[in-house]
Structure formats: C-alpha cells, structure tokens
Amino acid sequence: MKKIGIIMGSDSDLPIVEKAVNTLKSFGVPYEVHVFSAHRTPAEAKEFSVNARQNGFGAIIAAAGMAAHLAGAIAANTTLPVIGIPVKSGNLNGVDALLSTVQMPSGIPVATVAIDGAVNAALLCIQILAVEDSSLAEKLDAKRKADSLAVLEKNKAIEEKLN
Ligand code: RP5
C-alpha cells in the first residue's frame, strides 16, 4: 500500500497533526511524519516533495498555521494529491492559514479541509487510496456505519430523556 506523507510546518502543529496520525493508524495505513517548513527549511520541504512519488507516497497532508504556504509549496513540487490543514494559531485563529491554504491559483491544486480538520484530511487520503483498494473501501464503509449507529444511540438517549 502507498504511504501517506504528513508534513507540518512546526512541531507546535503536532497536537493537531496527531489526530491525522491516529486516524491513519486506525485504518492500518502506513505513513511518515516530518517537520518541514516552507520558509524555515524550504530546501528540505522541496526535496521531500520532489521525491515523494518515487519514495512510495500516495498522497501528502500538509499542516501549517499563520501565512500558511506549506501545502502550496509542496503541491508545486509534486503531482501527488496534497491535502492542506490550516492550523489555528496566532492572532487570527486560523483564518489566515485557511485563506492562505485554500486560495491556490489555478494549476496547482491543494484540497483544503477545515481549520484544524486533521481527521478529515486523513480520511480524504484514505479515500484516495481506497479508489484502488477494496479492503480499505470496506473499512471506510464500516466506519460510516459505526458513526451512524453512534448518532442513532445518542438520539435515542435524548428522545427518552426529553420527550
Ligand atoms: C507556521 O507557523 C507553523 O506551521 C505554525 O503553525 C506557526 C507557528 O510556528 P512556531 O512559531 O510555533 O514554530 O509556520
């Protein structure tokens, strides 16, 4: 199975990135985690991206806060799918990172999830791999079913308590 690359701009992004790691782990999807910054270590970020396909990656998650150009910088150097996570930090609480990540000019796409949306970033990567992997697709179906049952249980409890 292809690996998922998880790149964060700073180790301060780790509390968010861990949610993506845990989601990939729960599906048995292999991954690698690195701290590469688009502005502090641009050469390392570029080297990772340029070589990602030949190094066995199938998609890349890029998490960064503030003027978050990491996902775009990675996407500029690979044609693998890149999922951007805008991280909440600084005075603008992640809105700066959201706009920086989502507003990519035509030609270099970054699929952007919600501010701090690490679980969805991982699920999107799993869905990308599941296009060619039926056992992963079955696991995704099973998770949807389990999530749905959990909500039905909560509904039952609320209805019993309040009606
Ligand atoms: C971004 O700036 C990082 O992704 C992080 O979210 C934010 C703050 O970085 P630190 O100053 O905590 O290293 O580059």
PDB file of C-alpha atoms and ligand atoms in Angstrom:
ATOM      1  CA  MET A   1       0.000   0.000   0.000  1.00  0.00           C
ATOM      2  CA  LYS A   2       1.160   3.568  -0.703  1.00  0.00           C
ATOM      3  CA  LYS A   3       2.281   5.665   2.279  1.00  0.00           C
ATOM      4  CA  ILE A   4       0.798   8.975   3.345  1.00  0.00           C
ATOM      5  CA  GLY A   5       3.258  11.795   3.956  1.00  0.00           C
ATOM      6  CA  ILE A   6       2.340  14.065   6.860  1.00  0.00           C
ATOM      7  CA  ILE A   7       4.291  17.313   6.873  1.00  0.00           C
ATOM      8  CA  MET A   8       3.884  20.028   9.488  1.00  0.00           C
ATOM      9  CA  GLY A   9       5.413  23.476   9.389  1.00  0.00           C
ATOM     10  CA  SER A  10       6.430  23.414  13.054  1.00  0.00           C
ATOM     11  CA  ASP A  11       6.462  20.960  15.923  1.00  0.00           C
ATOM     12  CA  SER A  12       3.888  23.297  17.512  1.00  0.00           C
ATOM     13  CA  ASP A  13       1.402  21.863  14.964  1.00  0.00           C
ATOM     14  CA  LEU A  14       1.777  18.364  16.428  1.00  0.00           C
ATOM     15  CA  PRO A  15      -1.335  18.353  18.681  1.00  0.00           C
ATOM     16  CA  ILE A  16      -3.459  18.771  15.533  1.00  0.00           C
ATOM     17  CA  VAL A  17      -1.355  16.525  13.310  1.00  0.00           C
ATOM     18  CA  GLU A  18      -1.615  13.692  15.851  1.00  0.00           C
ATOM     19  CA  LYS A  19      -5.309  13.385  15.043  1.00  0.00           C
ATOM     20  CA  ALA A  20      -4.444  12.610  11.423  1.00  0.00           C
ATOM     21  CA  VAL A  21      -1.783  10.128  12.550  1.00  0.00           C
ATOM     22  CA  ASN A  22      -4.273   8.334  14.809  1.00  0.00           C
ATOM     23  CA  THR A  23      -6.860   8.132  12.041  1.00  0.00           C
ATOM     24  CA  LEU A  24      -4.368   6.631   9.576  1.00  0.00           C
ATOM     25  CA  LYS A  25      -3.221   4.206  12.290  1.00  0.00           C
ATOM     26  CA  SER A  26      -6.794   3.047  12.943  1.00  0.00           C
ATOM     27  CA  PHE A  27      -7.118   2.114   9.246  1.00  0.00           C
ATOM     28  CA  GLY A  28      -3.701   0.426   9.117  1.00  0.00           C
ATOM     29  CA  VAL A  29      -2.471   2.923   6.524  1.00  0.00           C
ATOM     30  CA  PRO A  30       1.313   3.476   6.526  1.00  0.00           C
ATOM     31  CA  TYR A  31       2.608   6.999   6.987  1.00  0.00           C
ATOM     32  CA  GLU A  32       5.681   9.125   7.630  1.00  0.00           C
ATOM     33  CA  VAL A  33       5.680  12.322   9.682  1.00  0.00           C
ATOM     34  CA  HIS A  34       8.142  15.213   9.187  1.00  0.00           C
ATOM     35  CA  VAL A  35       8.599  18.827  10.228  1.00  0.00           C
ATOM     36  CA  PHE A  36       9.477  20.779   7.069  1.00  0.00           C
ATOM     37  CA  SER A  37       8.760  24.476   6.862  1.00  0.00           C
ATOM     38  CA  ALA A  38       8.118  26.340   3.609  1.00  0.00           C
ATOM     39  CA  HIS A  39      10.008  29.353   4.960  1.00  0.00           C
ATOM     40  CA  ARG A  40      12.424  27.953   7.577  1.00  0.00           C
ATOM     41  CA  THR A  41      13.547  24.770   5.772  1.00  0.00           C
ATOM     42  CA  PRO A  42      12.382  25.251   2.169  1.00  0.00           C
ATOM     43  CA  ALA A  43      15.089  23.017   0.688  1.00  0.00           C
ATOM     44  CA  GLU A  44      14.009  20.031   2.808  1.00  0.00           C
ATOM     45  CA  ALA A  45      10.327  20.649   2.028  1.00  0.00           C
ATOM     46  CA  LYS A  46      11.141  20.734  -1.680  1.00  0.00           C
ATOM     47  CA  GLU A  47      13.350  17.633  -1.604  1.00  0.00           C
ATOM     48  CA  PHE A  48      10.648  15.625   0.148  1.00  0.00           C
ATOM     49  CA  SER A  49       8.002  16.722  -2.368  1.00  0.00           C
ATOM     50  CA  VAL A  50      10.085  16.187  -5.489  1.00  0.00           C
ATOM     51  CA  ASN A  51      10.907  12.617  -4.425  1.00  0.00           C
ATOM     52  CA  ALA A  52       7.606  11.698  -2.760  1.00  0.00           C
ATOM     53  CA  ARG A  53       6.107   9.695  -5.636  1.00  0.00           C
ATOM     54  CA  GLN A  54       9.222   7.596  -6.238  1.00  0.00           C
ATOM     55  CA  ASN A  55       9.539   7.100  -2.459  1.00  0.00           C
ATOM     56  CA  GLY A  56       6.189   5.295  -2.318  1.00  0.00           C
ATOM     57  CA  PHE A  57       3.802   8.015  -1.180  1.00  0.00           C
ATOM     58  CA  GLY A  58       0.229   8.156  -2.499  1.00  0.00           C
ATOM     59  CA  ALA A  59      -0.868  11.492  -1.017  1.00  0.00           C
ATOM     60  CA  ILE A  60       0.529  14.197   1.254  1.00  0.00           C
ATOM     61  CA  ILE A  61      -1.017  16.057   4.166  1.00  0.00           C
ATOM     62  CA  ALA A  62       0.492  19.486   4.863  1.00  0.00           C
ATOM     63  CA  ALA A  63      -0.405  21.237   8.127  1.00  0.00           C
ATOM     64  CA  ALA A  64       0.607  24.825   8.807  1.00  0.00           C
ATOM     65  CA  GLY A  65      -0.594  27.929  10.580  1.00  0.00           C
ATOM     66  CA  MET A  66      -0.446  31.701  10.030  1.00  0.00           C
ATOM     67  CA  ALA A  67       0.713  32.673   6.469  1.00  0.00           C
ATOM     68  CA  ALA A  68       0.437  29.002   5.598  1.00  0.00           C
ATOM     69  CA  HIS A  69       2.135  28.431   2.257  1.00  0.00           C
ATOM     70  CA  LEU A  70       3.431  24.936   3.099  1.00  0.00           C
ATOM     71  CA  ALA A  71       0.717  22.969   1.294  1.00  0.00           C
ATOM     72  CA  GLY A  72       1.068  25.127  -1.831  1.00  0.00           C
ATOM     73  CA  ALA A  73       4.852  24.886  -1.779  1.00  0.00           C
ATOM     74  CA  ILE A  74       4.645  21.090  -1.534  1.00  0.00           C
ATOM     75  CA  ALA A  75       1.992  20.897  -4.253  1.00  0.00           C
ATOM     76  CA  ALA A  76       4.244  22.965  -6.521  1.00  0.00           C
ATOM     77  CA  ASN A  77       6.816  20.165  -6.431  1.00  0.00           C
ATOM     78  CA  THR A  78       4.670  17.042  -6.858  1.00  0.00           C
ATOM     79  CA  THR A  79       1.620  15.857  -8.775  1.00  0.00           C
ATOM     80  CA  LEU A  80       0.528  13.667  -5.863  1.00  0.00           C
ATOM     81  CA  PRO A  81      -2.705  14.868  -4.211  1.00  0.00           C
ATOM     82  CA  VAL A  82      -1.936  17.384  -1.446  1.00  0.00           C
ATOM     83  CA  ILE A  83      -4.393  17.941   1.407  1.00  0.00           C
ATOM     84  CA  GLY A  84      -3.860  21.157   3.357  1.00  0.00           C
ATOM     85  CA  ILE A  85      -4.771  21.537   7.035  1.00  0.00           C
ATOM     86  CA  PRO A  86      -4.962  25.196   8.084  1.00  0.00           C
ATOM     87  CA  VAL A  87      -3.834  25.205  11.722  1.00  0.00           C
ATOM     88  CA  LYS A  88      -5.388  27.539  14.280  1.00  0.00           C
ATOM     89  CA  SER A  89      -2.674  29.773  15.721  1.00  0.00           C
ATOM     90  CA  GLY A  90      -1.721  33.420  16.128  1.00  0.00           C
ATOM     91  CA  ASN A  91      -3.931  36.496  16.286  1.00  0.00           C
ATOM     92  CA  LEU A  92      -6.290  35.414  13.504  1.00  0.00           C
ATOM     93  CA  ASN A  93      -7.132  31.976  14.936  1.00  0.00           C
ATOM     94  CA  GLY A  94      -6.503  30.066  11.740  1.00  0.00           C
ATOM     95  CA  VAL A  95      -8.491  32.226   9.321  1.00  0.00           C
ATOM     96  CA  ASP A  96      -5.164  33.475   7.916  1.00  0.00           C
ATOM     97  CA  ALA A  97      -3.990  29.882   7.389  1.00  0.00           C
ATOM     98  CA  LEU A  98      -7.354  28.863   5.912  1.00  0.00           C
ATOM     99  CA  LEU A  99      -7.257  31.602   3.274  1.00  0.00           C
ATOM    100  CA  SER A 100      -3.558  31.040   2.514  1.00  0.00           C
ATOM    101  CA  THR A 101      -4.120  27.317   2.038  1.00  0.00           C
ATOM    102  CA  VAL A 102      -7.436  27.301   0.210  1.00  0.00           C
ATOM    103  CA  GLN A 103      -6.890  30.161  -2.255  1.00  0.00           C
ATOM    104  CA  MET A 104      -4.486  28.413  -4.607  1.00  0.00           C
ATOM    105  CA  PRO A 105      -4.329  29.900  -8.112  1.00  0.00           C
ATOM    106  CA  SER A 106      -5.389  27.591 -10.966  1.00  0.00           C
ATOM    107  CA  GLY A 107      -2.891  24.910 -11.937  1.00  0.00           C
ATOM    108  CA  ILE A 108      -1.532  23.809  -8.543  1.00  0.00           C
ATOM    109  CA  PRO A 109      -4.426  22.378  -6.516  1.00  0.00           C
ATOM    110  CA  VAL A 110      -4.476  21.947  -2.737  1.00  0.00           C
ATOM    111  CA  ALA A 111      -7.518  20.182  -1.274  1.00  0.00           C
ATOM    112  CA  THR A 112      -8.149  22.159   1.885  1.00  0.00           C
ATOM    113  CA  VAL A 113     -10.012  20.848   4.931  1.00  0.00           C
ATOM    114  CA  ALA A 114     -11.451  22.869   7.825  1.00  0.00           C
ATOM    115  CA  ILE A 115      -9.282  24.779  10.293  1.00  0.00           C
ATOM    116  CA  ASP A 116      -7.654  22.021  12.410  1.00  0.00           C
ATOM    117  CA  GLY A 117      -9.527  19.438  10.283  1.00  0.00           C
ATOM    118  CA  ALA A 118      -6.897  16.744  10.663  1.00  0.00           C
ATOM    119  CA  VAL A 119      -9.271  13.786  10.890  1.00  0.00           C
ATOM    120  CA  ASN A 120     -10.928  14.693   7.588  1.00  0.00           C
ATOM    121  CA  ALA A 121      -7.503  15.222   5.984  1.00  0.00           C
ATOM    122  CA  ALA A 122      -6.581  11.660   6.914  1.00  0.00           C
ATOM    123  CA  LEU A 123      -9.962  10.279   5.822  1.00  0.00           C
ATOM    124  CA  LEU A 124      -9.616  12.017   2.468  1.00  0.00           C
ATOM    125  CA  CYS A 125      -6.195  10.416   1.977  1.00  0.00           C
ATOM    126  CA  ILE A 126      -7.666   7.024   2.878  1.00  0.00           C
ATOM    127  CA  GLN A 127     -10.490   7.587   0.380  1.00  0.00           C
ATOM    128  CA  ILE A 128      -7.895   8.389  -2.292  1.00  0.00           C
ATOM    129  CA  LEU A 129      -6.062   5.120  -1.590  1.00  0.00           C
ATOM    130  CA  ALA A 130      -9.398   3.254  -1.417  1.00  0.00           C
ATOM    131  CA  VAL A 131     -10.105   4.033  -5.090  1.00  0.00           C
ATOM    132  CA  GLU A 132      -7.770   1.130  -5.878  1.00  0.00           C
ATOM    133  CA  ASP A 133      -8.070  -0.822  -2.597  1.00  0.00           C
ATOM    134  CA  SER A 134     -11.362  -2.586  -1.886  1.00  0.00           C
ATOM    135  CA  SER A 135     -10.417  -3.662   1.654  1.00  0.00           C
ATOM    136  CA  LEU A 136      -9.766  -0.024   2.591  1.00  0.00           C
ATOM    137  CA  ALA A 137     -13.102   0.907   0.997  1.00  0.00           C
ATOM    138  CA  GLU A 138     -14.816  -1.716   3.185  1.00  0.00           C
ATOM    139  CA  LYS A 139     -13.181  -0.240   6.286  1.00  0.00           C
ATOM    140  CA  LEU A 140     -14.444   3.209   5.288  1.00  0.00           C
ATOM    141  CA  ASP A 141     -17.972   1.818   4.893  1.00  0.00           C
ATOM    142  CA  ALA A 142     -17.728   0.131   8.297  1.00  0.00           C
ATOM    143  CA  LYS A 143     -16.632   3.384   9.944  1.00  0.00           C
ATOM    144  CA  ARG A 144     -19.522   5.300   8.382  1.00  0.00           C
ATOM    145  CA  LYS A 145     -21.915   2.646   9.666  1.00  0.00           C
ATOM    146  CA  ALA A 146     -20.417   2.734  13.185  1.00  0.00           C
ATOM    147  CA  ASP A 147     -20.532   6.561  13.253  1.00  0.00           C
ATOM    148  CA  SER A 148     -24.144   6.468  12.135  1.00  0.00           C
ATOM    149  CA  LEU A 149     -25.114   3.904  14.808  1.00  0.00           C
ATOM    150  CA  ALA A 150     -23.443   6.049  17.468  1.00  0.00           C
ATOM    151  CA  VAL A 151     -25.579   9.050  16.462  1.00  0.00           C
ATOM    152  CA  LEU A 152     -28.755   6.927  16.461  1.00  0.00           C
ATOM    153  CA  GLU A 153     -27.906   5.795  20.019  1.00  0.00           C
ATOM    154  CA  LYS A 154     -27.437   9.412  21.107  1.00  0.00           C
ATOM    155  CA  ASN A 155     -30.740  10.350  19.505  1.00  0.00           C
ATOM    156  CA  LYS A 156     -32.474   7.538  21.376  1.00  0.00           C
ATOM    157  CA  ALA A 157     -30.997   8.653  24.695  1.00  0.00           C
ATOM    158  CA  ILE A 158     -32.042  12.297  24.134  1.00  0.00           C
ATOM    159  CA  GLU A 159     -35.536  11.322  23.000  1.00  0.00           C
ATOM    160  CA  GLU A 160     -36.031   9.102  26.041  1.00  0.00           C
ATOM    161  CA  LYS A 161     -34.812  11.815  28.380  1.00  0.00           C
ATOM    162  CA  LEU A 162     -36.678  14.801  26.937  1.00  0.00           C
ATOM    163  CA  ASN A 163     -39.915  13.511  25.376  1.00  0.00           C
TER     164      ASN A 163
HETATM  165  C1  RP5 B   1       3.770  28.011  10.852  1.00  0.00           C
HETATM  166  O1  RP5 B   1       3.756  28.984  11.838  1.00  0.00           O
HETATM  167  C2  RP5 B   1       3.687  26.691  11.567  1.00  0.00           C
HETATM  168  O2  RP5 B   1       3.029  25.756  10.777  1.00  0.00           O
HETATM  169  C3  RP5 B   1       2.951  27.006  12.843  1.00  0.00           C
HETATM  170  O3  RP5 B   1       1.563  26.683  12.737  1.00  0.00           O
HETATM  171  C4  RP5 B   1       3.098  28.516  13.001  1.00  0.00           C
HETATM  172  C5  RP5 B   1       3.875  28.887  14.222  1.00  0.00           C
HETATM  173  O4  RP5 B   1       5.114  28.199  14.224  1.00  0.00           O
HETATM  174  P1  RP5 B   1       6.053  28.245  15.514  1.00  0.00           P
HETATM  175  O5  RP5 B   1       6.443  29.685  15.708  1.00  0.00           O
HETATM  176  O6  RP5 B   1       5.242  27.701  16.668  1.00  0.00           O
HETATM  177  O7  RP5 B   1       7.225  27.349  15.187  1.00  0.00           O
HETATM  178  O8  RP5 B   1       4.932  28.071  10.100  1.00  0.00           O
END
